[in-house]
Short mmCIF file of C-alpha atoms and ligand atoms in Angstrom, two decimals:
data_model
loop_
_atom_site.label_atom_id
_atom_site.label_comp_id
_atom_site.label_asym_id
_atom_site.label_seq_id
_atom_site.Cartn_x
_atom_site.Cartn_y
_atom_site.Cartn_z
CA UNK A 69 -0.27 -0.02 -0.17
CA UNK A 70 1.19 3.24 -0.33
CA UNK A 71 1.43 6.40 2.09
CA UNK A 72 0.51 10.27 1.64
CA UNK A 73 2.77 12.20 3.55
CA UNK A 74 1.67 15.29 5.65
CA UNK A 75 3.93 17.89 5.97
CA UNK A 76 3.61 21.04 8.45
CA UNK A 77 6.36 23.73 9.44
CA UNK A 78 7.29 26.33 11.97
CA UNK A 79 9.76 28.44 10.32
CA UNK A 80 11.37 31.01 12.51
CA UNK A 81 12.96 34.04 10.91
CA UNK A 82 15.10 36.42 12.82
CA UNK A 83 14.15 39.95 12.33
CA UNK A 84 17.42 41.12 11.39
CA UNK A 85 16.66 44.77 10.10
CA UNK A 86 15.99 46.96 13.03
CA UNK A 87 18.42 48.88 15.11
CA UNK A 88 17.57 47.59 18.55
CA UNK A 89 15.75 44.29 19.44
CA UNK A 90 12.03 43.46 19.77
CA UNK A 91 11.62 44.07 23.71
CA UNK A 92 15.25 45.73 24.28
CA UNK A 93 17.02 48.62 23.62
CA UNK A 94 20.62 46.70 22.96
CA UNK A 95 21.77 46.44 19.57
CA UNK A 96 20.00 43.96 16.72
CA UNK A 97 23.37 43.02 15.20
CA UNK A 98 24.87 40.12 13.92
CA UNK A 99 28.51 39.73 15.71
CA UNK A 100 31.22 37.58 15.89
CA UNK A 101 32.14 38.81 19.50
CA UNK A 102 30.20 37.03 22.08
CA UNK A 103 28.29 39.21 24.56
CA UNK A 104 28.58 42.36 22.55
CA UNK A 105 25.36 43.41 22.02
CA UNK A 106 23.40 43.34 25.81
CA UNK A 107 21.20 45.46 27.86
CA UNK A 108 20.01 44.42 31.44
CA UNK A 109 17.04 42.86 30.23
CA UNK A 110 18.59 40.43 28.12
CA UNK A 111 20.63 38.62 31.52
CA UNK A 112 17.20 38.72 32.71
CA UNK A 113 17.80 41.35 35.89
CA UNK A 114 15.70 42.28 38.17
CA UNK A 115 13.43 45.39 38.02
CA UNK A 116 13.94 44.90 33.92
CA UNK A 117 10.91 45.81 31.61
CA UNK A 118 10.11 45.32 28.19
CA UNK A 119 9.58 48.43 25.73
CA UNK A 120 7.98 47.11 22.22
CA UNK A 121 9.81 48.11 19.47
CA UNK A 122 7.59 49.58 16.91
CA UNK A 123 9.23 48.89 13.99
CA UNK A 124 9.30 44.92 14.60
CA UNK A 125 5.70 45.10 15.32
CA UNK A 126 5.32 47.00 11.87
CA UNK A 127 7.84 44.58 10.23
CA UNK A 128 5.56 41.83 11.50
CA UNK A 129 2.25 43.17 10.33
CA UNK A 130 3.98 43.57 6.84
CA UNK A 131 4.83 39.95 6.80
CA UNK A 132 1.51 38.67 7.83
CA UNK A 133 -0.10 40.63 5.41
CA UNK A 134 1.78 39.08 2.69
CA UNK A 135 0.64 36.05 3.95
CA UNK A 136 -2.92 36.92 3.55
CA UNK A 137 -3.58 37.04 7.24
CA UNK A 138 -6.22 38.58 9.10
CA UNK A 139 -4.51 41.14 11.68
CA UNK A 140 -5.91 41.36 15.50
CA UNK A 141 -8.01 44.22 16.45
CA UNK A 142 -5.73 44.35 19.80
CA UNK A 143 -1.62 43.82 19.89
CA UNK A 144 -0.51 42.29 22.83
CA UNK A 145 1.92 39.14 24.29
CA UNK A 146 2.16 36.36 26.87
CA UNK A 147 5.10 35.14 28.60
CA UNK A 148 6.15 31.48 28.28
CA UNK A 149 7.43 30.22 31.51
CA UNK A 150 10.56 27.92 31.36
CA UNK A 151 13.71 27.82 32.77
CA UNK A 152 16.76 27.58 30.63
CA UNK A 153 20.34 28.93 31.32
CA UNK A 154 20.03 30.55 27.42
CA UNK A 155 16.54 32.33 29.14
CA UNK A 156 17.76 34.44 32.53
CA UNK A 157 14.42 36.03 32.53
CA UNK A 158 12.78 32.47 33.09
CA UNK A 159 10.14 33.22 30.12
CA UNK A 160 9.64 34.40 26.73
CA UNK A 161 7.58 37.05 25.29
CA UNK A 162 5.60 35.75 22.77
CA UNK A 163 2.25 35.36 21.43
CA UNK A 164 0.70 31.72 21.51
CA UNK A 165 -3.06 31.83 21.80
CA UNK A 166 -5.16 33.38 19.32
CA UNK A 167 -6.62 35.65 18.23
CA UNK A 168 -3.42 37.51 19.50
CA UNK A 169 -0.49 36.69 16.54
CA UNK A 170 -0.20 38.98 14.28
CA UNK A 171 -1.73 37.09 11.70
CA UNK A 172 -3.82 34.15 11.76
CA UNK A 173 -5.32 31.87 8.99
CA UNK A 174 -3.62 33.18 5.79
CA UNK A 175 -2.34 31.36 2.81
CA UNK A 176 0.91 31.44 0.61
CA UNK A 177 1.12 30.35 -3.15
CA UNK A 178 4.62 29.56 -4.40
CA UNK A 179 6.15 27.67 -6.98
CA UNK A 180 7.60 23.86 -6.92
CA UNK A 181 8.59 22.63 -10.29
CA UNK A 182 7.70 24.92 -11.92
CA UNK A 183 3.83 24.00 -10.66
CA UNK A 184 1.78 26.62 -8.27
CA UNK A 185 1.37 25.28 -5.21
CA UNK A 186 -0.91 26.89 -1.63
CA UNK A 187 -0.23 26.41 1.38
CA UNK A 188 -2.28 27.58 4.35
CA UNK A 189 -1.26 29.37 7.38
CA UNK A 190 -2.29 28.74 10.57
CA UNK A 191 -0.38 32.01 12.13
CA UNK A 192 2.16 34.19 12.41
CA UNK A 193 3.62 35.28 15.90
CA UNK A 194 6.23 38.12 16.99
CA UNK A 195 8.59 36.82 19.51
CA UNK A 196 11.96 37.28 21.43
CA UNK A 197 14.81 34.74 20.73
CA UNK A 198 16.58 33.12 23.20
CA UNK A 199 20.67 33.26 23.62
CA UNK A 200 22.67 30.50 22.22
CA UNK A 201 24.71 28.05 24.22
CA UNK A 202 28.27 26.47 22.48
CA UNK A 203 28.75 23.14 23.75
CA UNK A 204 32.68 23.22 24.44
CA UNK A 205 34.33 19.66 25.35
CA UNK A 206 34.09 19.91 29.28
CA UNK A 207 31.99 23.17 29.12
CA UNK A 208 29.11 25.16 28.14
CA UNK A 209 29.58 29.06 27.36
CA UNK A 210 26.62 31.22 26.96
CA UNK A 211 26.54 33.99 24.14
CA UNK A 212 23.63 36.60 24.86
CA UNK A 213 24.06 38.60 21.29
CA UNK A 214 20.61 36.62 20.15
CA UNK A 215 18.77 36.99 23.42
CA UNK A 216 16.06 39.83 22.95
CA UNK A 217 16.08 39.48 18.91
CA UNK A 218 13.11 39.83 16.93
CA UNK A 219 11.85 36.56 15.87
CA UNK A 220 8.96 35.97 13.38
CA UNK A 221 7.37 32.60 13.79
CA UNK A 222 5.18 31.19 10.91
CA UNK A 223 3.26 28.41 11.40
CA UNK A 224 1.69 26.19 8.12
CA UNK A 225 -0.90 23.39 8.01
CA UNK A 226 0.70 20.22 7.12
CA UNK A 227 -0.01 20.77 3.66
CA UNK A 228 3.29 19.85 1.83
CA UNK A 229 3.06 15.94 0.40
CA UNK A 230 6.81 16.26 -0.26
CA UNK A 231 10.46 17.80 0.91
CA UNK A 232 10.52 19.53 -2.27
CA UNK A 233 7.14 21.29 -1.75
CA UNK A 234 8.33 22.07 1.77
CA UNK A 235 11.99 23.40 0.81
CA UNK A 236 10.01 25.14 -2.59
CA UNK A 237 8.23 27.26 0.39
CA UNK A 238 11.04 27.99 2.51
CA UNK A 239 12.84 29.35 -0.31
CA UNK A 240 9.57 31.28 -1.60
CA UNK A 241 9.44 32.47 2.36
CA UNK A 242 13.67 33.72 2.43
CA UNK A 243 12.91 35.81 -0.34
CA UNK A 244 9.66 37.43 0.87
CA UNK A 245 11.62 38.16 3.80
CA UNK A 246 14.43 39.87 1.88
CA UNK A 247 12.03 41.97 -0.25
CA UNK A 248 9.99 43.41 2.06
CA UNK A 249 13.57 44.47 4.33
CA UNK A 250 12.48 42.72 7.69
CA UNK A 251 15.37 40.01 7.46
CA UNK A 252 18.67 39.14 5.76
CA UNK A 253 17.22 35.77 5.50
CA UNK A 254 21.04 34.68 5.76
CA UNK A 255 20.78 30.93 6.73
CA UNK A 256 24.91 31.20 7.30
CA UNK A 257 24.01 33.84 10.17
CA UNK A 258 21.61 31.12 11.80
CA UNK A 259 18.88 33.78 10.74
CA UNK A 260 16.28 30.73 9.61
CA UNK A 261 15.60 27.98 12.13
CA UNK A 262 12.59 25.31 11.25
CA UNK A 263 10.93 22.87 13.25
CA UNK A 264 9.19 20.22 10.80
CA UNK A 265 6.65 18.04 11.22
CA UNK A 266 5.94 14.83 9.77
CA UNK A 267 3.22 11.98 9.41
CA UNK A 268 2.31 9.42 6.97
CA UNK A 269 -1.09 8.31 6.26
CA UNK A 270 -2.86 5.91 3.80
CA UNK A 271 -3.15 7.23 0.17
CA UNK A 272 -6.46 5.72 0.40
CA UNK A 273 -8.32 7.81 2.81
CA UNK A 274 -9.10 11.56 2.88
CA UNK A 275 -6.25 14.05 3.93
CA UNK A 276 -8.52 16.97 4.09
CA UNK A 277 -10.43 15.13 7.05
CA UNK A 278 -7.90 15.74 10.43
CA UNK A 279 -9.40 12.47 11.75
CA UNK A 280 -7.44 10.19 9.09
CA UNK A 281 -4.13 12.01 9.89
CA UNK A 282 -0.90 10.12 11.17
CA UNK A 283 0.56 10.84 14.58
CA UNK A 284 2.37 13.95 14.07
CA UNK A 285 6.47 13.78 14.73
CA UNK A 286 8.36 16.82 14.93
CA UNK A 287 12.02 17.40 14.51
CA UNK A 288 13.22 20.53 16.03
CA UNK A 289 15.54 23.32 15.45
CA UNK A 290 16.63 22.31 11.86
CA UNK A 291 18.53 24.87 10.40
CA UNK A 292 19.34 24.51 7.01
CA UNK A 293 17.02 23.87 3.98
CA UNK A 294 19.35 20.80 3.06
CA UNK A 295 18.82 19.77 6.99
CA UNK A 296 14.88 19.98 6.07
CA UNK A 297 14.73 17.83 3.12
CA UNK A 298 17.03 15.25 4.29
CA UNK A 299 15.00 15.66 7.89
CA UNK A 300 11.48 15.16 6.04
CA UNK A 301 12.78 12.41 3.34
CA UNK A 302 14.60 10.27 6.85
CA UNK A 303 11.15 10.33 8.73
CA UNK A 304 9.11 9.48 5.79
CA UNK A 305 10.99 6.07 5.38
CA UNK A 306 11.47 5.54 8.79
CA UNK A 307 7.67 5.86 9.48
CA UNK A 308 6.79 3.82 6.27
CA UNK A 309 8.71 1.15 7.59
CA UNK A 310 6.81 1.20 11.10
CA UNK A 311 3.86 1.12 8.66
CA UNK A 312 5.51 -2.15 7.23
CA UNK A 313 6.29 -3.46 9.99
CA UNK A 314 2.50 -3.03 11.78
CA UNK A 315 4.06 -0.60 14.51
CA UNK A 316 3.34 2.83 13.32
CA UNK A 317 0.16 2.74 15.37
CA UNK A 318 2.15 2.19 18.66
CA UNK A 319 4.14 5.06 17.84
CA UNK A 320 3.87 7.97 20.35
CA UNK A 321 3.41 11.69 19.28
CA UNK A 322 7.22 12.58 19.75
CA UNK A 323 10.07 15.52 19.57
CA UNK A 324 13.06 14.03 17.35
CA UNK A 325 16.11 16.19 16.37
CA UNK A 326 18.02 16.32 13.10
CA UNK A 327 21.58 14.68 13.63
CA UNK A 328 23.75 15.87 10.73
CA UNK A 329 26.74 13.67 11.54
CA UNK A 330 24.57 10.40 10.87
CA UNK A 331 22.32 11.80 9.12
CA UNK A 332 19.08 10.53 10.83
CA UNK A 333 16.83 11.85 13.18
CA UNK A 334 16.83 11.33 16.81
CA UNK A 335 14.58 10.58 19.81
CA UNK A 336 14.35 13.21 22.25
CA UNK A 337 10.86 12.91 23.59
CA UNK A 338 7.52 12.14 23.55
CA UNK A 339 4.41 14.27 23.91
CA UNK A 340 3.40 13.03 27.52
CA UNK A 341 6.58 14.76 28.84
CA UNK A 342 5.92 17.51 27.40
CA UNK A 343 6.26 20.84 29.76
CA UNK A 344 3.29 23.14 30.78
CA UNK A 345 4.41 26.73 29.72
CA UNK A 346 1.97 28.49 31.95
CA UNK A 347 1.65 31.28 29.47
CA UNK A 348 -0.69 34.16 30.94
CA UNK A 349 -0.23 38.21 29.14
CA UNK A 350 2.33 39.95 29.58
CA UNK A 351 1.37 42.62 32.25
CA UNK A 352 4.53 44.92 31.70
CA UNK A 353 3.32 45.38 27.96
CA UNK A 354 -0.27 46.74 27.71
CA UNK A 355 -2.72 46.12 25.34
CA UNK A 356 -2.99 48.42 22.16
CA UNK A 357 -5.57 48.52 19.17
CA UNK A 358 -4.08 48.65 16.15
CA UNK A 359 -6.37 51.19 14.22
CA UNK A 360 -7.14 50.83 10.33
CA UNK A 361 -5.33 53.88 9.77
CA UNK A 362 -2.01 52.58 10.80
CA UNK A 363 -2.37 49.14 9.01
CA UNK A 364 -3.45 51.08 5.80
CA UNK A 365 -0.06 52.63 6.02
CA UNK A 366 1.86 49.41 6.70
CA UNK A 367 -0.04 48.17 3.54
CA UNK A 368 0.54 50.59 1.34
CA UNK A 369 4.62 50.01 2.33
CA UNK A 370 4.74 46.77 1.10
CA UNK A 371 7.63 46.91 -1.33
CA UNK A 372 7.88 44.66 -4.94
CA UNK A 373 8.15 41.22 -4.04
CA UNK A 374 10.61 39.13 -6.31
CA UNK A 375 7.04 37.58 -8.27
CA UNK A 376 6.28 41.43 -9.64
CA UNK A 377 10.21 42.07 -9.95
CA UNK A 378 10.46 39.03 -12.51
CA UNK A 379 7.15 40.11 -14.55
CA UNK A 380 8.68 43.68 -14.86
CA UNK A 381 12.31 42.36 -16.10
CA UNK A 382 10.50 39.93 -19.10
CA UNK A 383 8.15 42.97 -19.65
CA UNK A 384 10.18 46.15 -19.44
CA UNK A 385 13.47 44.86 -20.70
CA UNK A 386 12.61 42.01 -22.86
CA UNK A 387 14.43 39.29 -20.64
CA UNK A 388 13.44 35.53 -20.65
CA UNK A 389 11.68 33.86 -17.71
CA UNK A 390 14.74 31.95 -17.17
CA UNK A 391 16.87 34.59 -16.82
CA UNK A 392 14.49 37.00 -14.44
CA UNK A 393 14.35 33.89 -12.38
CA UNK A 394 18.05 33.48 -11.66
CA UNK A 395 18.23 37.33 -11.24
CA UNK A 396 15.30 37.71 -8.36
CA UNK A 397 16.29 34.73 -6.29
CA UNK A 398 18.44 36.84 -4.09
CA UNK A 399 17.38 40.36 -3.49
CA UNK A 400 20.97 41.65 -3.45
CA UNK A 401 21.86 40.43 -6.57
CA UNK A 402 18.99 41.82 -8.11
CA UNK A 403 19.20 44.93 -6.66
CA UNK A 404 23.02 44.97 -7.92
CA UNK A 405 21.58 44.42 -11.65
CA UNK A 406 19.25 47.02 -11.70
CA UNK A 407 21.49 49.61 -10.01
CA UNK A 408 23.68 48.90 -13.31
CA UNK A 409 21.04 49.20 -15.31
CA UNK A 410 20.23 52.73 -13.85
CA UNK A 411 23.39 53.71 -13.89
CA UNK A 412 22.93 53.39 -17.72
CA UNK A 413 23.72 49.84 -19.00
CA UNK A 414 21.73 47.77 -21.48
CA UNK A 415 19.53 45.28 -19.41
CA UNK A 416 20.59 42.54 -21.40
CA UNK A 417 23.77 42.66 -21.43
CA UNK A 418 23.76 43.70 -17.34
CA UNK A 419 21.99 40.50 -17.23
CA UNK A 420 24.61 38.30 -19.32
CA UNK A 421 27.08 39.57 -17.14
CA UNK A 422 25.09 39.37 -13.84
CA UNK A 423 23.94 35.71 -14.11
CA UNK A 424 27.35 34.67 -16.11
CA UNK A 425 30.45 35.87 -14.83
CA UNK A 426 29.49 37.15 -11.13
CA UNK A 427 27.20 34.24 -10.42
CA UNK A 428 29.71 31.81 -11.33
CA UNK A 429 32.64 34.14 -8.96
CA UNK A 430 30.42 34.18 -6.26
CA UNK A 431 29.70 30.20 -6.16
CA UNK A 432 32.93 29.70 -6.77
CA UNK A 433 34.13 31.65 -4.01
CA UNK A 434 31.24 31.03 -1.98
CA UNK A 435 30.85 34.54 -1.01
CA UNK A 436 27.49 36.62 -1.29
CA UNK A 437 27.21 39.76 -3.95
CA UNK A 438 28.11 42.43 -1.45
CA UNK A 439 31.64 40.96 -0.31
CA UNK A 440 32.81 40.86 -4.47
CA UNK A 441 35.11 43.92 -5.40
CA UNK A 442 32.93 45.14 -8.24
CA UNK A 443 30.33 47.59 -7.94
CA UNK A 444 27.82 48.53 -10.22
CA UNK A 445 29.31 51.23 -11.76
CA UNK A 446 32.41 49.19 -12.08
CA UNK A 447 30.46 46.78 -14.32
CA UNK A 448 28.76 49.60 -16.37
CA UNK A 449 32.47 50.84 -17.09
CA UNK A 450 33.38 47.47 -18.08
CA UNK A 451 30.57 46.81 -20.29
CA UNK A 452 30.78 50.48 -21.51
CA UNK A 453 34.76 49.88 -22.43
CA UNK A 454 33.72 46.72 -24.75
CA UNK A 455 30.72 48.48 -26.15
CA UNK A 456 32.76 51.53 -27.65
CA UNK A 457 35.43 49.25 -28.78
CA UNK A 458 38.49 49.96 -26.49
CA UNK A 459 38.51 46.59 -25.64
CA UNK A 460 37.39 42.87 -27.17
CA UNK A 461 34.56 41.04 -25.62
CA UNK A 462 37.40 38.29 -24.68
CA UNK A 463 39.50 40.95 -23.42
CA UNK A 464 36.63 41.94 -21.10
CA UNK A 465 36.42 38.56 -19.34
CA UNK A 466 39.86 39.17 -18.65
CA UNK A 467 39.65 42.69 -16.76
CA UNK A 468 36.81 41.35 -15.35
CA UNK A 469 39.36 38.79 -13.47
CA UNK A 470 41.86 41.38 -12.92
CA UNK A 471 39.74 43.87 -11.96
CA UNK A 472 38.76 41.38 -8.65
CA UNK A 473 42.35 40.19 -8.36
CA UNK A 474 43.79 43.38 -8.15
CA UNK A 475 41.66 45.02 -7.18
CA UNK A 476 41.55 48.16 -9.61
CA UNK A 477 39.16 49.82 -11.81
CA UNK A 478 38.12 48.43 -15.12
CA UNK A 479 39.82 51.28 -16.86
CA UNK A 480 42.90 51.54 -14.77
CA UNK A 481 43.46 47.43 -15.91
CA UNK A 482 42.97 48.43 -19.50
CA UNK A 483 45.48 51.09 -18.88
CA UNK A 484 48.01 49.19 -16.90
CA UNK A 485 47.83 45.83 -19.08
CA UNK A 486 48.15 47.98 -22.35
CA UNK A 487 45.15 46.73 -23.67
CA UNK A 488 43.59 49.86 -25.03
CA UNK A 489 42.73 49.44 -28.76
CA UNK A 490 43.16 51.90 -31.47
CA UNK A 491 40.35 53.19 -32.45
CA UNK A 492 40.70 56.80 -33.86
CA UNK A 493 40.81 56.13 -37.23
CA UNK A 494 43.65 58.60 -38.34
CA UNK A 495 45.85 56.61 -36.21
CA UNK A 496 45.19 53.70 -38.05
CA UNK A 497 45.30 55.25 -41.23
CA UNK A 498 49.03 56.52 -40.58
CA UNK A 499 49.62 53.06 -40.01
CA UNK A 500 47.33 51.34 -42.91
CA UNK A 501 49.28 54.09 -45.52
CA UNK A 502 52.98 52.96 -43.68
CA UNK A 503 51.87 49.20 -44.78
CA UNK A 504 50.77 49.79 -48.15
CA UNK A 505 53.99 52.11 -48.86
CA UNK A 506 56.60 49.35 -47.52
CA UNK A 507 54.43 46.05 -49.36
CA UNK A 508 54.42 47.56 -53.14
CA UNK A 509 54.93 43.67 -54.27
CA UNK A 510 51.97 42.12 -52.34
CA UNK A 511 49.83 44.87 -53.70
CA UNK A 512 50.72 43.99 -56.86
CA UNK A 513 49.76 40.10 -56.24
CA UNK A 514 46.63 41.45 -54.29
CA UNK A 515 42.96 40.04 -55.40
CA UNK A 516 40.10 41.70 -54.81
CA UNK A 517 37.80 38.61 -55.10
CA UNK A 518 40.16 36.74 -53.01
CA UNK A 519 39.06 37.04 -49.29
CA UNK A 520 42.04 35.66 -47.96
CA UNK A 521 43.82 38.39 -49.82
CA UNK A 522 43.78 41.10 -46.91
CA UNK A 523 45.02 38.49 -44.37
CA UNK A 524 48.86 39.92 -44.69
CA UNK A 525 47.96 43.46 -44.99
CA UNK A 526 46.07 43.31 -41.66
CA UNK A 527 48.61 41.30 -40.24
CA UNK A 528 51.00 43.89 -40.93
CA UNK A 529 49.08 46.17 -38.95
CA UNK A 530 48.74 44.17 -36.07
CA UNK A 531 52.61 43.79 -35.89
CA UNK A 532 53.15 47.47 -36.28
CA UNK A 533 50.11 48.20 -33.41
CA UNK A 534 51.32 45.41 -31.21
CA UNK A 535 47.51 43.96 -31.64
CA UNK A 536 46.04 46.94 -30.26
CA UNK A 537 44.23 48.42 -33.99
CA UNK A 538 40.26 47.84 -33.82
CA UNK A 539 40.24 45.26 -36.12
CA UNK A 540 36.98 45.98 -37.73
CA UNK A 541 38.31 49.88 -38.50
CA UNK A 542 41.83 48.59 -39.85
CA UNK A 543 40.10 45.97 -42.37
CA UNK A 544 37.38 48.06 -43.51
CA UNK A 545 39.97 50.92 -44.07
CA UNK A 546 42.63 48.59 -45.81
CA UNK A 547 39.95 46.69 -48.13
CA UNK A 548 38.76 50.22 -49.26
CA UNK A 549 42.39 51.42 -50.43
CA UNK A 550 43.65 48.19 -52.10
CA UNK A 551 40.52 48.18 -53.93
CA UNK A 552 40.64 51.61 -55.03
CA UNK A 553 44.21 50.88 -56.10
CA UNK A 554 42.94 47.73 -58.29
CA UNK A 555 40.34 49.42 -60.19
P1 ADP B 82 1.80 21.83 18.83
O1 ADP B 82 0.57 22.12 19.71
O2 ADP B 82 2.00 20.21 19.30
O3 ADP B 82 2.34 22.63 18.53
P2 ADP B 82 0.12 22.03 16.20
O4 ADP B 82 -1.07 21.67 16.23
O5 ADP B 82 0.04 23.67 16.66
O6 ADP B 82 1.00 21.08 17.38
O7 ADP B 82 0.99 21.73 14.55
C1 ADP B 82 1.98 22.20 14.90
C2 ADP B 82 2.42 22.08 13.32
O8 ADP B 82 2.47 20.71 13.23
C3 ADP B 82 1.83 22.76 12.66
O9 ADP B 82 2.68 23.05 11.40
C4 ADP B 82 1.18 21.76 11.99
O10 ADP B 82 0.70 21.94 10.75
C5 ADP B 82 1.68 20.35 11.97
N1 ADP B 82 0.90 19.09 12.21
C6 ADP B 82 0.02 19.26 12.91
N2 ADP B 82 -0.38 17.86 12.42
C7 ADP B 82 0.11 16.98 12.04
C8 ADP B 82 0.17 15.67 11.45
N3 ADP B 82 -0.55 14.76 11.78
N4 ADP B 82 1.17 15.29 10.71
C9 ADP B 82 1.99 16.32 10.21
N5 ADP B 82 1.81 17.40 10.60
C10 ADP B 82 1.11 17.79 11.63
MG1 MG B 83 4.93 24.72 18.11
#
């Protein structure tokens, strides 16, 4: 018998684009120096009081609007009570009970392998992040930089049927967060973490009917998209085996973790051991009404998202869907492309460079576009040097490599390498005349009908200019003069 997989995601994304944390005035910025961005509240000192960061709430509301969620009438928060060294206040400020979250009951359309899919969103809520612990050989150290950072937690309904769909959705959401400007959504900086929920059911049953669903297995804290894919596929296989052995129904609802090293999920606890967090309304943050005016203002400020940008590239710039998709995948790359076009570069040429040379350089060196030495200005200059025939397009590739290697401007490279082509017609004419004067015999045997007959003369021009004469101009001029002589 075949099975259907039911997969639901809890996606946590760090809101990285505000100056301060969500309830604390400490700086909200990624740092590799531990305990640099902290205030007493992040350390749980007695008497500390939270203050809501308006910008974080605005950003969360913006995300909830893009997720087609309903926004609540009043905004307030709750305490989730538990003790853990990375949570020194002994509670996390979050939003759990409906209808508090910044958004409930929405949906998102996304593309998976060229097909449009829809996933229902259960809710999006705003909460504070915990600190991070590093488990060393015989000790554990805690870095409170992350404590109190804004975190958007998005909970989907179990509408994904495969790892492909779940990962396509995560990629879609990463792009939404980046385009909204609410998070860098950089997995390398740990901005995105997921809990993955998986169960399977007989394919003959109706997946729309919740009583048919299998037992939910939650895999906690998967922090890469590759990990999400592997964890889902591993769970589907593991659970299918239990079905086939006839022991699936004995499996308790449980929490597991993804173990990179063994490429497997490992049992942590069963639902029976679940902690009671004793939620109650956070008394130090007053409940406040979300006015229609404010919500309208936020809705009006939603910027162009990847999908709309892609359509614009196809309609206004005549780029292919394939190229447009590559350009908009990462907002920073798309911004780089737009900047280059704004500086006066032909969109098709800019697209060829960005999707070709630049992307392969970034991939090869595993860096992001803001880490590359090339700027939109430099790319514009480089393309211009080729367009006005100062250098050939083949030389353009060498200049590109040298700009990055030697950290020089394109024009500087062209000058230093003596690549400057001679395009000045009178300068080329001087050399052409010289060559003609020096080779009377060759002129005698020149045959205007033989296309190869010019090669010798052009060869001489190139020799005299050390390859720098523009071949097109030299060729045209030489042919005209020779043909005239033969008339
Ligand atoms: P909990 O109360 O344990 O947090 P929820 O009902 O809030 O559980 O669901 C958490 C996540 O698990 C959601 O993403 C939801 O879609 C998913 N989920 C719920 N039931 C199942 C199931 N039977 N199989 C797979 N995923 C499920
Ligand atoms: Mg949960």
